[in-house]
Amino acid sequence: MEVRRFHFSFFFLFALFTVSFVFNFKNSSEAKLITFYDLKSSRLPLLAVKTKGMKPIKSKEDFKKADFFIFENFDTAHKTYRALRDKIDYDDMLHLTGKIRGRGNSTWVSFDQNKRSFLLKFDDAHSLFGLPAARKWILQANLTDKTSLRNVYAYFLGRAIFRKVSWTPRTQFVHLFVNDKYLGLYAFMEKAEVADSRIELPFGENDDSFFAEVNSRLNRAWNFKSDKGVNLSIREKENAGNEYYRNAEKILKDFERVLFSDDFSDPLKGYRPYIDIDSFVDWYLVNEFTKNHDAAFQDSCFLTYSSADKKIRMGPLWDFDISCGNNKGECADPEGLFIQSRHWYARLWEDSFFREKVRDRWAEVRDSVRSSFYWLETMADYLENDANLDDKIWQRFGYRQWPNAPGYKERKTYRAEVDYMERWLKARAAWFDKEFGIEK
């Protein structure tokens, strides 16, 4: 991939982009009361996308060719504009090429005019914002999470505390523009895929390692329903034949058969030789602690199998926007277990050995989890101005927005939403101590 920095040989292209970027910003998002200079106080990077022919992005399946312009912050964008205006050489803007399409499930299908997520694919691997180089990246809209923090908080837990889960994505908040229109605050994040610096597996031509997911849509390279009714998909491996996918299916079905056998809790005859139990424990605790509705073994539950040790591992962590009290009913309550009654975990919970592993792990990390609340507060302070700018466009604070967590009408500010999330987590941590019989 060619990484182009600003030179006068690209004047015409950049002038078209930058001038429209600055002057059309005020007309973005149905002419809400926003101006380019509202970003002046932001410390976040700016990412601008221009599709070929300014064609709108209407599909999750069809990519649109695009140019990507990356500014370190508002000052960089403004200096670029002034350099173009005053014909001064300025060398601090990245211009990348590639393509873009929609991504996501309910947010893309159900919310016709609302904020949507995207998948980017650069022409070659590139590092942005200090993240390891890759071609594929996600722009996460966080539409249903008014704090924009639930995903990044869960990923922080995975990287800082629950490190035994199979890889955890890294993120960077950005302000996004598509075809001169301001779309708001997004999380630029790594895609869950087998690749260097991401999910690393022995992935040679004749290797049987694989990456799989619980997927109700059954729309990947190889799909099947397990004997216990879990919808599973094997992610595509380049040049792999049906034998590879049939073997992956057999490995998962063999594990499930042993898990539900009469000898399932036996250390040698049962499930334990098939899995990396520490990854199953850590994945469980992150999702149970946050009471993540999307971890109920319907969708967005990932796992890997490595031929190196012939073990199944849970992870990566994924999709936490309707966690941490951002839901109705059972998942809005900071008390009560949720994940332990779902599919494979319901069976694992019948084994006293697994329950004890969970309890011991919580006892080990509980103080670190409580320390993570300071990280959450710090991130909220850092993001508050940007979240308020985003809300000028999308107007979610105090308004109905699925999943309509209890009390949303009274929470009319960003800080109120963050406080609600933090109170919920503190109550959840206290209940965990009580549930697992741990002294304060």
C-alpha positions in Angstrom: 0.0 0.0 0.0 1.3 3.4 -0.9 1.3 5.8 2.1 1.1 9.3 0.7 1.9 12.4 2.7 0.9 15.9 1.6 2.9 17.2 -1.3 2.0 19.9 -3.9 1.8 17.3 -6.6 -1.5 16.2 -4.9 -2.8 19.8 -4.5 -5.9 19.4 -6.6 -7.1 16.2 -4.9 -6.3 17.5 -1.4 -7.8 20.9 -2.1 -11.1 19.4 -3.2 -11.1 17.2 -0.1 -10.0 19.8 2.5 -12.0 22.7 1.4 -15.2 20.7 1.2 -14.2 19.0 4.5 -14.1 22.3 6.3 -16.9 24.2 4.7 -19.4 21.3 4.3 -18.9 20.2 7.9 -21.6 22.7 9.0 -24.1 21.0 6.7 -23.4 17.5 8.0 -26.0 15.3 9.6 -29.1 17.2 8.5 -27.6 20.6 9.4 -27.7 20.1 13.1 -26.0 22.9 15.1 -22.4 21.8 14.4 -19.4 23.6 13.0 -16.0 22.4 12.1 -14.6 24.5 15.0 -16.6 22.6 17.5 -13.8 20.0 17.2 -11.1 22.5 18.3 -11.2 21.3 21.9 -11.0 17.6 21.0 -7.8 15.7 21.4 -8.9 12.8 19.2 -7.8 12.0 15.7 -10.0 12.7 12.7 -10.6 10.1 10.0 -12.2 11.2 6.7 -13.4 8.8 4.1 -14.3 9.7 0.5 -15.7 7.0 -1.6 -15.1 6.9 -5.3 -17.6 9.1 -7.0 -19.0 10.0 -3.5 -21.2 6.9 -3.7 -23.1 6.2 -0.5 -22.3 3.1 1.6 -25.5 1.1 1.5 -24.4 -2.5 1.9 -22.8 -4.9 4.3 -21.7 -7.1 1.4 -20.4 -4.8 -1.3 -17.3 -2.7 -0.8 -16.9 0.8 -2.1 -13.4 2.0 -3.2 -12.3 4.9 -1.1 -9.6 7.3 -0.1 -8.8 7.7 3.6 -7.4 10.8 5.1 -6.1 10.7 8.7 -5.4 13.7 10.8 -3.7 13.4 14.2 -6.1 16.0 15.7 -8.1 19.2 14.9 -4.9 21.3 14.7 -3.5 19.0 12.1 -6.6 19.2 10.0 -6.8 23.0 10.4 -3.1 23.5 9.5 -3.6 21.3 6.4 -6.5 23.5 5.3 -4.5 26.7 5.9 -1.5 25.3 4.1 -3.7 24.6 1.0 -5.3 28.0 1.3 -1.9 29.8 1.6 0.1 27.5 -0.6 2.5 26.5 2.2 4.1 23.1 2.2 2.8 21.0 5.1 3.7 17.3 5.7 1.4 16.0 8.4 -1.5 14.1 6.9 -1.8 10.5 5.8 -3.6 9.5 2.7 -4.4 5.8 2.3 -6.3 3.9 -0.3 -8.6 0.9 0.0 -12.3 0.1 0.3 -15.2 0.3 2.8 -18.5 -1.4 3.5 -21.0 -1.7 6.3 -20.7 -4.2 9.1 -22.8 -5.3 12.1 -26.1 -7.1 12.6 -29.0 -5.3 14.3 -27.6 -1.8 14.0 -27.3 -2.1 10.2 -30.6 -3.8 9.6 -32.9 -2.4 12.2 -31.9 1.3 12.5 -32.4 2.6 9.0 -31.3 6.2 9.4 -29.0 5.8 12.5 -25.3 5.6 13.1 -23.8 2.6 11.6 -20.5 0.6 11.8 -18.1 0.0 9.0 -15.4 -2.4 7.9 -12.3 -0.9 6.3 -9.8 -2.8 4.1 -6.7 -0.9 3.1 -4.8 -1.9 -0.1 -1.9 -3.0 2.1 -1.2 -3.4 5.8 -0.6 -0.2 7.7 -0.2 0.9 11.3 -2.5 3.6 12.6 -2.6 5.3 16.0 0.2 3.1 17.3 -1.7 -0.1 16.7 0.1 -3.0 14.9 -0.1 -3.0 11.1 -3.0 -4.7 9.4 -5.2 -4.3 6.3 -8.6 -4.8 8.0 -10.1 -2.4 10.6 -13.5 -1.8 12.1 -15.2 1.5 12.8 -17.5 0.8 15.7 -20.5 3.1 16.0 -21.5 2.2 19.6 -25.0 3.2 18.7 -26.7 1.4 21.5 -24.2 2.4 24.2 -24.6 6.0 25.2 -21.3 6.0 27.1 -19.4 4.6 24.1 -17.3 2.9 26.8 -18.7 -0.6 27.4 -16.7 -2.3 24.6 -13.5 -0.5 25.4 -13.9 -1.2 29.1 -14.4 -4.9 28.6 -11.4 -5.0 26.3 -9.4 -3.1 29.0 -10.4 -5.8 31.4 -9.2 -8.5 29.0 -5.8 -6.9 28.3 -5.1 -5.7 31.9 -6.6 -8.4 34.1 -8.2 -11.4 32.4 -5.2 -12.0 30.1 -5.8 -15.8 29.7 -8.5 -15.1 27.1 -7.4 -15.7 23.5 -6.4 -12.2 22.3 -8.3 -8.9 23.0 -8.7 -6.2 20.4 -7.2 -2.7 20.8 -9.0 0.5 20.0 -8.7 4.2 19.4 -11.5 6.8 19.4 -11.8 9.0 16.4 -14.2 11.5 14.8 -15.5 10.2 11.5 -16.4 11.9 8.3 -17.8 10.1 5.3 -18.2 12.0 2.0 -17.9 15.3 3.8 -20.6 14.4 6.3 -19.8 14.3 10.0 -20.9 11.0 11.5 -19.7 11.4 15.1 -17.6 9.6 17.6 -16.4 6.1 16.6 -14.1 3.5 17.9 -11.4 2.5 15.4 -10.5 -1.0 16.3 -8.8 -4.2 15.4 -10.8 -6.9 13.5 -11.1 -10.4 15.1 -9.1 -12.4 12.5 -6.2 -14.9 12.4 -3.2 -12.7 11.6 0.1 -11.6 13.0 -0.3 -9.5 16.1 -4.0 -10.5 16.2 -5.2 -14.0 16.7 -2.0 -16.0 16.3 -2.4 -19.6 15.4 -0.3 -22.2 13.6 -2.0 -21.7 10.3 0.1 -23.5 7.7 -1.3 -25.1 4.7 -1.8 -28.5 6.3 -2.4 -27.3 9.8 -5.8 -28.0 11.4 -5.9 -24.9 13.8 -9.1 -22.9 13.3 -11.1 -19.9 14.4 -14.8 -20.4 15.1 -17.8 -18.5 16.4 -21.2 -19.1 17.8 -23.3 -17.6 15.0 -27.1 -17.8 14.7 -27.0 -16.6 11.1 -24.8 -19.5 10.0 -23.3 -17.4 7.2 -19.6 -18.2 7.2 -17.3 -20.5 5.2 -18.6 -23.6 7.1 -21.7 -23.7 9.3 -23.3 -26.4 11.4 -25.6 -26.9 14.4 -24.1 -29.0 17.2 -25.9 -31.9 18.7 -27.0 -29.7 21.6 -28.3 -27.0 19.3 -25.4 -24.5 19.3 -25.1 -22.7 15.9 -21.4 -22.7 15.0 -19.4 -21.3 12.1 -15.8 -22.0 11.1 -14.0 -18.9 9.7 -12.6 -19.1 6.3 -9.0 -20.3 5.8 -7.3 -19.5 2.5 -7.1 -22.5 0.2 -8.7 -24.8 2.8 -10.7 -27.7 1.4 -13.8 -29.4 2.9 -11.6 -31.9 4.8 -10.2 -29.0 6.9 -13.7 -27.8 7.8 -15.1 -31.2 8.5 -12.2 -31.9 10.9 -12.9 -28.6 12.7 -16.5 -29.5 13.0 -15.6 -33.0 14.4 -13.2 -31.4 17.0 -16.0 -29.2 18.4 -18.6 -32.0 18.3 -16.3 -34.4 20.0 -15.7 -31.9 22.8 -19.4 -31.3 23.2 -20.2 -35.0 23.3 -17.6 -35.5 26.1 -18.9 -32.4 27.9 -22.4 -33.9 28.1 -21.3 -37.4 28.8 -21.7 -39.2 32.1 -18.0 -38.9 32.8 -17.8 -35.2 31.9 -16.2 -34.2 35.2 -13.6 -36.9 35.2 -10.1 -35.2 34.9 -9.0 -37.7 32.2 -12.1 -39.0 30.6 -14.1 -35.7 30.7 -13.8 -32.3 29.0 -10.7 -31.0 30.7 -8.1 -32.5 28.3 -10.0 -30.8 25.4 -9.9 -27.2 26.5 -7.6 -24.5 28.0 -9.6 -24.2 31.1 -8.1 -20.9 32.2 -9.3 -19.2 29.0 -12.8 -20.6 29.6 -12.7 -19.2 33.2 -11.5 -15.7 32.2 -13.9 -15.4 29.3 -16.7 -16.5 31.6 -15.8 -14.0 34.3 -15.5 -10.9 32.0 -18.9 -11.7 30.4 -20.6 -12.7 33.7 -19.2 -9.7 35.6 -20.5 -7.3 32.9 -23.6 -9.5 32.5 -23.2 -9.3 28.7 -26.4 -10.3 27.0 -24.5 -11.0 23.8 -22.5 -13.7 25.5 -25.6 -16.0 25.8 -24.2 -18.4 23.1 -26.4 -17.0 20.3 -23.9 -14.7 18.6 -20.6 -13.0 19.0 -19.0 -15.8 21.1 -15.6 -16.7 19.6 -13.2 -19.6 20.2 -10.0 -21.0 18.7 -8.4 -24.4 18.4 -4.6 -24.7 18.2 -2.9 -27.7 16.8 0.2 -26.9 18.9 -1.4 -28.2 22.1 -4.8 -29.5 20.7 -6.8 -27.2 23.0 -9.9 -25.2 22.5 -9.8 -21.7 23.9 -12.5 -19.1 24.5 -12.0 -15.7 22.9 -11.5 -13.1 21.8 -13.8 -11.0 23.9 -16.3 -9.2 21.6 -19.5 -7.1 21.6 -20.2 -5.6 25.0 -22.5 -2.7 24.0 -25.5 -4.1 25.8 -23.6 -5.1 28.9 -23.0 -3.4 32.3 -26.6 -2.6 32.9 -27.4 -1.4 29.4 -30.4 -3.7 29.0 -33.9 -4.4 30.3 -35.1 -7.2 32.6 -32.6 -9.8 33.9 -29.5 -8.2 32.5 -30.3 -4.8 34.0 -30.1 -6.2 37.5 -26.6 -6.2 39.0 -27.4 -9.3 41.0 -27.8 -12.8 39.7 -25.8 -15.1 37.4 -26.6 -15.1 33.7 -23.9 -16.8 31.6 -23.7 -19.9 33.8 -27.1 -21.1 32.6 -26.2 -20.9 28.8 -25.4 -23.9 26.7 -21.9 -25.3 27.3 -21.4 -23.1 30.4 -24.5 -24.6 32.0 -22.9 -28.0 31.8 -19.5 -26.7 33.0 -21.2 -25.1 36.0 -22.4 -28.5 37.1 -18.7 -29.5 37.7 -17.5 -28.4 41.2 -14.0 -28.2 39.8 -15.0 -25.5 37.3 -17.0 -23.5 39.8 -14.0 -23.6 42.2 -11.7 -22.3 39.4 -14.1 -19.4 38.8 -14.3 -18.6 42.5 -10.6 -18.7 43.0 -10.0 -16.5 39.9 -12.4 -13.9 41.1 -10.7 -13.9 44.5 -7.4 -13.3 42.7 -8.5 -10.4 40.5 -11.3 -8.7 42.5 -9.1 -5.8 43.7 -7.7 -5.3 40.2 -11.3 -5.1 38.9 -12.2 -2.5 41.5 -9.1 -0.5 40.4 -10.4 -0.6 36.8 -13.2 1.8 37.9 -10.6 4.5 38.1 -9.6 3.8 34.5 -13.3 4.1 33.5 -13.6 7.4 35.3 -10.4 8.7 33.6 -11.6 7.6 30.1 -15.0 9.2 30.7 -13.4 12.5 31.6 -11.2 12.3 28.5 -14.1 11.5 26.2 -16.9 13.7 27.6 -16.4 16.6 25.3 -16.3 14.3 22.2 -19.4 12.4 23.4 -21.3 15.6 23.8 -20.4 16.6 20.3 -21.6 13.2 19.0 -24.9 13.7 20.9 -25.5 17.0 19.1 -25.9 14.8 16.0 -27.6 11.7 17.3 -29.4 13.1 20.4 -29.5 10.0 22.6 -29.0 11.4 26.1 -32.4 11.3 27.8 -34.1 9.9 24.7 -35.4 6.4 23.8 -32.7 4.3 22.3 -32.8 0.5 22.3 -32.2 -1.3 24.6 -33.8 1.4 26.7 -32.1 0.7 30.1 -34.1 1.5 33.1 -34.2 5.3 34.0 -32.9 6.5 30.6 -35.3 9.4 30.6 -33.7 10.9 33.7 -30.2 10.5 32.4 -30.0 13.6 30.2 -26.2 14.0 30.1 -23.1 12.0 29.3 -21.9 12.1 32.9 -25.3 10.7 34.1 -24.9 7.7 31.7 -21.3 7.1 32.9 -22.4 7.4 36.5 -25.2 4.8 35.9 -22.7 2.4 34.4 -20.2 2.8 37.2 -22.8 2.4 40.0 -24.0 -0.8 38.3 -20.4 -2.2 38.1 -19.7 -1.4 41.7 -23.0 -3.1 42.8 -22.1 -6.1 40.6 -18.6 -6.4 42.2 -20.1 -6.3 45.7 -22.7 -9.0 44.7 -19.9 -11.2 43.2 -18.1 -11.1 46.5 -21.2 -12.2 48.3 -22.1 -14.9 45.7 -18.6 -16.4 45.8 -18.3 -16.1 49.6 -15.2 -13.9 49.6 -14.4 -11.7 52.6 -14.2 -8.0 52.0 
